[in-house]
Short mmCIF file of C-alpha atoms in Angstrom, two decimals:
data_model
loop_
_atom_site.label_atom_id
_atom_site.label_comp_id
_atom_site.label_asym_id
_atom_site.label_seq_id
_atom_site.Cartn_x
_atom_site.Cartn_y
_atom_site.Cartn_z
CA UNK A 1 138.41 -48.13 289.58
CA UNK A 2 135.21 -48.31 289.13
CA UNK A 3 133.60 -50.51 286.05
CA UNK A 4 130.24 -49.76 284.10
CA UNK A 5 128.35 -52.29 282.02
CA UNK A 6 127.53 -51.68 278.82
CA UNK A 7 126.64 -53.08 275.51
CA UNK A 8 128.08 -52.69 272.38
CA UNK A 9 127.22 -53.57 268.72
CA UNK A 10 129.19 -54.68 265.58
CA UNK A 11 129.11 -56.10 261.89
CA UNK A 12 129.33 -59.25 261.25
CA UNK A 13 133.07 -59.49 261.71
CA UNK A 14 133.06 -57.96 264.80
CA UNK A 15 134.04 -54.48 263.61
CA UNK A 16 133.35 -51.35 264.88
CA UNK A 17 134.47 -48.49 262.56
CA UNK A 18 137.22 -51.00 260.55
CA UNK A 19 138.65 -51.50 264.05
CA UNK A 20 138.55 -55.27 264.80
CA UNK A 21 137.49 -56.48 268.40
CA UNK A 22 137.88 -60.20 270.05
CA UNK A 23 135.79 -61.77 272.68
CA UNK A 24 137.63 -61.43 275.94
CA UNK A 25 139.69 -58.86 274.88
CA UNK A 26 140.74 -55.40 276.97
CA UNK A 27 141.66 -52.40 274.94
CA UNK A 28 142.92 -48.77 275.75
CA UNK A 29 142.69 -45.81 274.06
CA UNK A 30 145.49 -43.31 273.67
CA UNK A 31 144.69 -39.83 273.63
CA UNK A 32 140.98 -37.51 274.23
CA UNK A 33 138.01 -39.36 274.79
CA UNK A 34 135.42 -37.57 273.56
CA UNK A 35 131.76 -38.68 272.45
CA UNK A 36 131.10 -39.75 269.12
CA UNK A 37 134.88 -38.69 268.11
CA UNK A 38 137.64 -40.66 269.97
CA UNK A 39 137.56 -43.25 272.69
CA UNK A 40 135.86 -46.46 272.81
CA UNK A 41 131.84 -46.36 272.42
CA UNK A 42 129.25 -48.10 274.02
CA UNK A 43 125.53 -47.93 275.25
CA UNK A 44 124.18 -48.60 278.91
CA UNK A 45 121.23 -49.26 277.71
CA UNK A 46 120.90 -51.68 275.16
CA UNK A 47 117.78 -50.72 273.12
CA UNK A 48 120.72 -47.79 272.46
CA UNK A 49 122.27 -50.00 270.42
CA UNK A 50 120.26 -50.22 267.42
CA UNK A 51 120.05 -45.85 267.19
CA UNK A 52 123.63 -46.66 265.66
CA UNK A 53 123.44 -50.21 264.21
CA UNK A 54 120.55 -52.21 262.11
CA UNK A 55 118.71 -54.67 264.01
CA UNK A 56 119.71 -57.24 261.36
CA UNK A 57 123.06 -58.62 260.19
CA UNK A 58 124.58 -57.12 263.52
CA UNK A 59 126.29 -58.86 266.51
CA UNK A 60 125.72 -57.63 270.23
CA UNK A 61 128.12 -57.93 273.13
CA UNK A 62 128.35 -57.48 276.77
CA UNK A 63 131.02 -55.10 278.00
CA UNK A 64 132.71 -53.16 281.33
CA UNK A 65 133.90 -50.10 280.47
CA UNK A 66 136.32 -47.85 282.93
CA UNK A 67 138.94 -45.14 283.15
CA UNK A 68 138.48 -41.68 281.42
CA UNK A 69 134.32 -41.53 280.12
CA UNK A 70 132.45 -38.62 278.49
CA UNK A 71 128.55 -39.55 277.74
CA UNK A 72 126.04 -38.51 275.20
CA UNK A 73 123.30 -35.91 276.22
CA UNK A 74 120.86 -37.50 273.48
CA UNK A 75 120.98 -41.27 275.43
CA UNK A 76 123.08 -43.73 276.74
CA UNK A 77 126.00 -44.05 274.79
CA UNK A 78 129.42 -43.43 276.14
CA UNK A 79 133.21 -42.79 275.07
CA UNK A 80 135.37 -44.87 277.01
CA UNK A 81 139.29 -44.87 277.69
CA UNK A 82 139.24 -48.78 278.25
CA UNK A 83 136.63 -51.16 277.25
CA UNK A 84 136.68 -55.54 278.18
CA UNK A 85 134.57 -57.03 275.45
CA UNK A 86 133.19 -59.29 278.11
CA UNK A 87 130.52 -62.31 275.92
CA UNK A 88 128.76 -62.16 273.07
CA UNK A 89 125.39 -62.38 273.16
CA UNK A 90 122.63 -64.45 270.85
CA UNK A 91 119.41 -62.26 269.41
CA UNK A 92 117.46 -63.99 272.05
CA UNK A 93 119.90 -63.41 275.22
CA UNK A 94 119.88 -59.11 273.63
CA UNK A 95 116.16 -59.47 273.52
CA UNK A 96 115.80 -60.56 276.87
CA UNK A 97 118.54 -58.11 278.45
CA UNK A 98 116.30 -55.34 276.78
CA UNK A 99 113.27 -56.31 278.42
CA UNK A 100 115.17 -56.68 282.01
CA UNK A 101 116.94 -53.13 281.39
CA UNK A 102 113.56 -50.94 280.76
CA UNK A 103 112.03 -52.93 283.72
CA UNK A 104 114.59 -51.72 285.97
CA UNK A 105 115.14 -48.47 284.39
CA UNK A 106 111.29 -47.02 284.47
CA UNK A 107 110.77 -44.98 287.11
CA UNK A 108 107.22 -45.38 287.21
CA UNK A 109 105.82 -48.66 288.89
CA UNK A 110 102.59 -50.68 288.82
CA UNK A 111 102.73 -54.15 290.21
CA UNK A 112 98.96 -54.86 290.54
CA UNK A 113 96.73 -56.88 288.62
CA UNK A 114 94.51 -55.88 286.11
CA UNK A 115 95.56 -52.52 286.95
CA UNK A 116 96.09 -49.30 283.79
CA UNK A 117 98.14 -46.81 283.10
CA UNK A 118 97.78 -44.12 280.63
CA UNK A 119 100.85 -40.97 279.98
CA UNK A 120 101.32 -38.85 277.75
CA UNK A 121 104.64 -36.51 278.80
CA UNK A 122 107.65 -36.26 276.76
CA UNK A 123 110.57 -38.85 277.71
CA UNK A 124 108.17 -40.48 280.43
CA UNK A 125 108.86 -44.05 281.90
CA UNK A 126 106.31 -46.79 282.95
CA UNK A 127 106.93 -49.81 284.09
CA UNK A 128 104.10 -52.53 285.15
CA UNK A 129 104.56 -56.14 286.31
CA UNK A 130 101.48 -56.92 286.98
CA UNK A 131 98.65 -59.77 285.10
CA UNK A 132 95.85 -58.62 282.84
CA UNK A 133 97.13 -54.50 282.59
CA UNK A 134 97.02 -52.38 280.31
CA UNK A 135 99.51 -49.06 279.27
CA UNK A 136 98.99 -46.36 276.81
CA UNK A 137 101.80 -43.52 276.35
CA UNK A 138 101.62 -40.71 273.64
CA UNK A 139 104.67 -38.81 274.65
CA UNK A 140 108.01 -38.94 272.36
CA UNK A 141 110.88 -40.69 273.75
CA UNK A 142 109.29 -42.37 276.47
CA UNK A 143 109.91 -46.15 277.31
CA UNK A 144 107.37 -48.86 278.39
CA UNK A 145 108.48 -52.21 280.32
CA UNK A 146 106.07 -54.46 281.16
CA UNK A 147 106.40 -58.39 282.66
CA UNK A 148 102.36 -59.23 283.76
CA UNK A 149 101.55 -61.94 281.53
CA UNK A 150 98.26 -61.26 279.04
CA UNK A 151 98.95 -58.02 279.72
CA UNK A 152 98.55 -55.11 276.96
CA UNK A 153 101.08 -52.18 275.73
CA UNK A 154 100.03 -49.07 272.94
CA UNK A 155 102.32 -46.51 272.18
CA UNK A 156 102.29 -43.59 269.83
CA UNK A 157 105.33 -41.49 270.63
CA UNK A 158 108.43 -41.06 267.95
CA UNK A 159 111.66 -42.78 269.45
CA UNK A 160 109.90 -44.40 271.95
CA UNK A 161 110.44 -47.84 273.31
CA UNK A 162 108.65 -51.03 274.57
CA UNK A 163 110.07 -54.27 276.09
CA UNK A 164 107.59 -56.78 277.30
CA UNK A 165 108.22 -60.64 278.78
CA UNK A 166 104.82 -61.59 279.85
CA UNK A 167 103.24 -64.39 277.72
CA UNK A 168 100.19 -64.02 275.69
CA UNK A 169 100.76 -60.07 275.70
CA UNK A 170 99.84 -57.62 273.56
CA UNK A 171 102.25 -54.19 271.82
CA UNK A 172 101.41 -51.46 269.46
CA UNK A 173 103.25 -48.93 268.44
CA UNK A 174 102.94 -46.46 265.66
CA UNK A 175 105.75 -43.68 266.63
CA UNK A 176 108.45 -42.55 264.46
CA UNK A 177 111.62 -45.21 265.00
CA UNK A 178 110.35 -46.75 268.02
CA UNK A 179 111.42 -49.81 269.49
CA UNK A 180 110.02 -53.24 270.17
CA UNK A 181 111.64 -56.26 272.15
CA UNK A 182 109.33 -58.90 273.42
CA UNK A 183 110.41 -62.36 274.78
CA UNK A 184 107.15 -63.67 275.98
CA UNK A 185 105.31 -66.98 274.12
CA UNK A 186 102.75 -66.52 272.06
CA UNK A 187 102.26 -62.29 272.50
CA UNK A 188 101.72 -60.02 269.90
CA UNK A 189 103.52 -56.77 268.12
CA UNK A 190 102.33 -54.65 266.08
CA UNK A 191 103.94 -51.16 264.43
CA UNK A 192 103.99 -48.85 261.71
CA UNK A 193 106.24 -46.25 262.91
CA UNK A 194 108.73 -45.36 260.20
CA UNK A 195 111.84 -46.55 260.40
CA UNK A 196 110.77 -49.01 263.74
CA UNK A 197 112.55 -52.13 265.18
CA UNK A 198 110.98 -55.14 266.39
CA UNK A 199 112.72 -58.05 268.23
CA UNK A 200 111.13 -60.87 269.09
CA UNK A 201 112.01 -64.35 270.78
CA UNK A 202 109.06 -66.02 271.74
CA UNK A 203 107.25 -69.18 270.65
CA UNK A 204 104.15 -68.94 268.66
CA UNK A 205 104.68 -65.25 268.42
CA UNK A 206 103.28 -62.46 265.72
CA UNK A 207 104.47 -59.21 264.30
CA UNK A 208 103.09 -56.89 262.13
CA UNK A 209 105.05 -54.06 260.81
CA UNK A 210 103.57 -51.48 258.35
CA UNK A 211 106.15 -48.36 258.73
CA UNK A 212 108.83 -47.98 255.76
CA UNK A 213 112.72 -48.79 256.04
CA UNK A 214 111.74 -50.45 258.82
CA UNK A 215 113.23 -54.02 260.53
CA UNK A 216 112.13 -57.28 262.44
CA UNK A 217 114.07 -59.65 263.93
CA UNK A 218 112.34 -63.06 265.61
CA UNK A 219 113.87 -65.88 266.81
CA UNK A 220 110.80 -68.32 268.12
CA UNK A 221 109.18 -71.28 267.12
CA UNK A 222 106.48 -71.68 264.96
CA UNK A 223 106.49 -67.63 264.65
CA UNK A 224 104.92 -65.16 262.42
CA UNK A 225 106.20 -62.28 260.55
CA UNK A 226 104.13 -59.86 258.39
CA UNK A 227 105.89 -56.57 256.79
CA UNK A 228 104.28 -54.06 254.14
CA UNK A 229 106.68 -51.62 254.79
CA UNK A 230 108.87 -49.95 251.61
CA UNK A 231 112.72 -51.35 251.70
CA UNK A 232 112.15 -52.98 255.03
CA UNK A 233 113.76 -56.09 256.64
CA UNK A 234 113.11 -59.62 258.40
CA UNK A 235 115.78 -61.72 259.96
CA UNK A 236 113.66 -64.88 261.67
CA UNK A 237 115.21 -68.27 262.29
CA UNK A 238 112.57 -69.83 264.92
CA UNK A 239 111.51 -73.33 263.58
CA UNK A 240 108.41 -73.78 261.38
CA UNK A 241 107.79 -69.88 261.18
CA UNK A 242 106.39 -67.67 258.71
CA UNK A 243 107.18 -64.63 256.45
CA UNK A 244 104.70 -62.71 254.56
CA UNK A 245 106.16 -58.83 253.20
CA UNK A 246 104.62 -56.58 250.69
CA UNK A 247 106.69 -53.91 250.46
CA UNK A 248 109.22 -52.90 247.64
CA UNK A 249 112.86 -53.21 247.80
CA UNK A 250 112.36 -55.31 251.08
CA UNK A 251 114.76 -57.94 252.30
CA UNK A 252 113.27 -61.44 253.96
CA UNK A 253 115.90 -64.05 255.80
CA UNK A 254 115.09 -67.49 257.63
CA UNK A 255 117.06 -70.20 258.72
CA UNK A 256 114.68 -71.84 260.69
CA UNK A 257 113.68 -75.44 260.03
CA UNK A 258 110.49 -75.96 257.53
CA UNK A 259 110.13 -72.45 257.64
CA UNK A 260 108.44 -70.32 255.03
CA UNK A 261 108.48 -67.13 252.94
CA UNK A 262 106.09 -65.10 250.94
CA UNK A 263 107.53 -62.37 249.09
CA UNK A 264 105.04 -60.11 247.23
CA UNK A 265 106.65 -57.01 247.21
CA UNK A 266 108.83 -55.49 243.75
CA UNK A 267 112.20 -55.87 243.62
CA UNK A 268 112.82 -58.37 246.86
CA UNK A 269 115.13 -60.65 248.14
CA UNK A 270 114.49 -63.51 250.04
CA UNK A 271 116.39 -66.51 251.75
CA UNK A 272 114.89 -69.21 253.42
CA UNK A 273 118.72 -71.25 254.60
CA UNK A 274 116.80 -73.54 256.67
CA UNK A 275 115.99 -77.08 256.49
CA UNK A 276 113.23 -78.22 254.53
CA UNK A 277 112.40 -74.59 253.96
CA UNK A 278 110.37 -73.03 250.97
CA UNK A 279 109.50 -69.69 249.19
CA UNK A 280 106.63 -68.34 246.96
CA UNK A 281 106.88 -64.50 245.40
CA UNK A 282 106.41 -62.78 241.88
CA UNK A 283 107.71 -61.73 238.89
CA UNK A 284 111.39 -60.05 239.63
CA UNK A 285 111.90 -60.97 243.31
CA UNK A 286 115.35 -63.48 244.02
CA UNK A 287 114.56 -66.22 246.21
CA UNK A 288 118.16 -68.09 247.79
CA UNK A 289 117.87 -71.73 249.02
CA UNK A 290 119.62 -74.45 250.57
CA UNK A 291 119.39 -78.49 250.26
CA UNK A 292 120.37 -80.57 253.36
CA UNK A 293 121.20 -84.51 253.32
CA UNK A 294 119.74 -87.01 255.44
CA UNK A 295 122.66 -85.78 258.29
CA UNK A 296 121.30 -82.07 257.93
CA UNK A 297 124.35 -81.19 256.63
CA UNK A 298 124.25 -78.41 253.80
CA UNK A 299 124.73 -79.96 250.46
CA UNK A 300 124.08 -76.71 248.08
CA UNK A 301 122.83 -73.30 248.31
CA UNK A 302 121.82 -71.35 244.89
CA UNK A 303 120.16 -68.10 243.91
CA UNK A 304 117.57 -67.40 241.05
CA UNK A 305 115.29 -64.74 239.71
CA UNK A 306 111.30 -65.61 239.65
CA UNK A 307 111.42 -64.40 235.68
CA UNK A 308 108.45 -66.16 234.85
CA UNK A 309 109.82 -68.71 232.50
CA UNK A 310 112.00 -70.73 234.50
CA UNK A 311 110.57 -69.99 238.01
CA UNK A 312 106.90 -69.13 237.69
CA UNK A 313 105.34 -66.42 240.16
CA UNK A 314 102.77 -67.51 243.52
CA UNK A 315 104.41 -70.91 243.18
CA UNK A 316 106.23 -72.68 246.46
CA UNK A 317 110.12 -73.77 245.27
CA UNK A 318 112.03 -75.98 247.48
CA UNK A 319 115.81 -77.15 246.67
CA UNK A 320 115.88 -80.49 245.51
CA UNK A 321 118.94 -82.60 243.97
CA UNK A 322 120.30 -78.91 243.30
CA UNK A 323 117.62 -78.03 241.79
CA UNK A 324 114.74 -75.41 241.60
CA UNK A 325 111.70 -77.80 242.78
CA UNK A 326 107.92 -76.60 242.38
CA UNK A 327 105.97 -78.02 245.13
#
């Protein structure tokens, strides 16, 4: 019988609609399997994933599915009889499984340097390996892949996506929840699509994000993260990297070593869990920290509100002997 790989996402205790899953596990469903109503669900591609689950506070895993199917006309998700929750995988190993998946699925190929592409038809495909080049795409639901390193990527369609490995490249995207993944050191991303993800795992990498309720998610060293969207969110635990967000109601984590957050936005929250990490916002926002010993092990973690009186606004706090620190 034949198998399909697929990729599947859960919460944080590896739950998919209060059903709990294990690593390594096979189950079968009894009965109709029907999209998005019974059966075991799943996406072939992966980018799928996050049309049904927040970039952010959500666990990916590899998985075979077989038996009785029925698939979604929208994209790639499909019902299953059996699934084999085969590994999970970290943010960067999804990242990079993203990038690999649009390069093989795009139809359209370019492997030449400095070479350009430009499209602009709905639910159109380009894919381009080579160094130095360049692709623009306007149409909705189209995908980008690209692998040539200092190589460039623009996109304005709604529900489009990007993936991009090459180092020192370049994406922006302004469509209406698009999708980002990059893996590539020191590249660039930039959105403000509403409701857009990013994903990131480079070193030295940037993203800028200006579309509302939207999310970010890097993993590299010495990385930076800037948001202005309304009730967005970062997730970023690269050593030494930065987080700068403006918008209201937005949500900042790190838990990257001597990393750092700026949160200037009303009504925020922000953690920076990693070593020898630090925050700055204003008036209102609640900053979380955590103090390590000299064996990095976690000693305390506490919450406050910047009220202006006990924690002053635009100042840096670290944790120190349990304690609220101005630095």
């Amino acid at each position: 019988m034949e198998k399909i790989k697929t990729y599947k996402a859960f919460d944080k205790e590896l739950k998919c609609r209060d059903f709990q899953y294990e690593i390594g596990k096979e189950y079968k469903h009894k009965g109709k399997v029907e999209i998005c109503s019974s059966g075991f669900h799943s996406c072939i591609n992966p980018f799928d994933c996050l049309s049904y689950y927040p970039l952010i506070e959500t666990r990916f895993c590899e998985c075979e599915v077989w038996g009785k199917t029925d698939k979604n006309n929208d994209d790639s998700k499909v019902s299953s009889e059996f699934i084999l929750i085969v590994k999970e995988l970290s943010e960067k190993e999804f990242n990079l499984i993203c990038v690999d998946f649009l390069i093989k699925e795009c139809e359209e190929k370019q492997s030449g340097d400095d070479s350009q592409q430009s499209q602009s038809g709905y639910a159109s495909k380009q894919s381009q390996s080579g160094y130095r080049s360049q692709q623009s795409q306007s149409g909705d639901d189209s995908q980008q892949s690209q692998s040539g390193d200092d190589s460039q990527q623009s996109q304005s369609g709604d529900r489009s996506q990007q993936s991009q490995s090459g180092d020192h490249s370049k994406q922006s995207q302004s469509g209406y929840r698009s999708k980002q993944s990059q893996s590539g050191y020191a590249s660039k991303q930039s959105q403000s699509g509403y409701r857009s993800q990013q994903s990131q795992s480079g070193d030295d990498s940037q993203q800028s994000q200006s579309g509302d309720r939207s999310q970010q998610s890097q993993s590299g060293d010495h990385s930076k993260q800037s948001q202005s969207g309304y009730r967005s969110k970062q997730s970023q635990s690269g050593y030494r990297s930065k987080q700068s967000q403006s918008g209201d109601d937005s949500q900042q984590c790190s838990c990257g070593y001597d990393s750092e957050i700026i949160a200037t936005g009303e009504n925020n929250v922000a953690a920076a869990i990693g070593e020898k990490s630090k925050i700055k916002g204003i008036i209102g926002t609640w900053i979380t920290l955590a103090e390590y010993d000299n064996d990095s092990k976690c000693i305390c973690v506490k919450s406050a509100i910047i009220d202006g009186k006990k924690l002053l606004p635009d100042t840096w706090y670290i944790l120190k002997n349990k304690k609220f620190t101005a630095i």
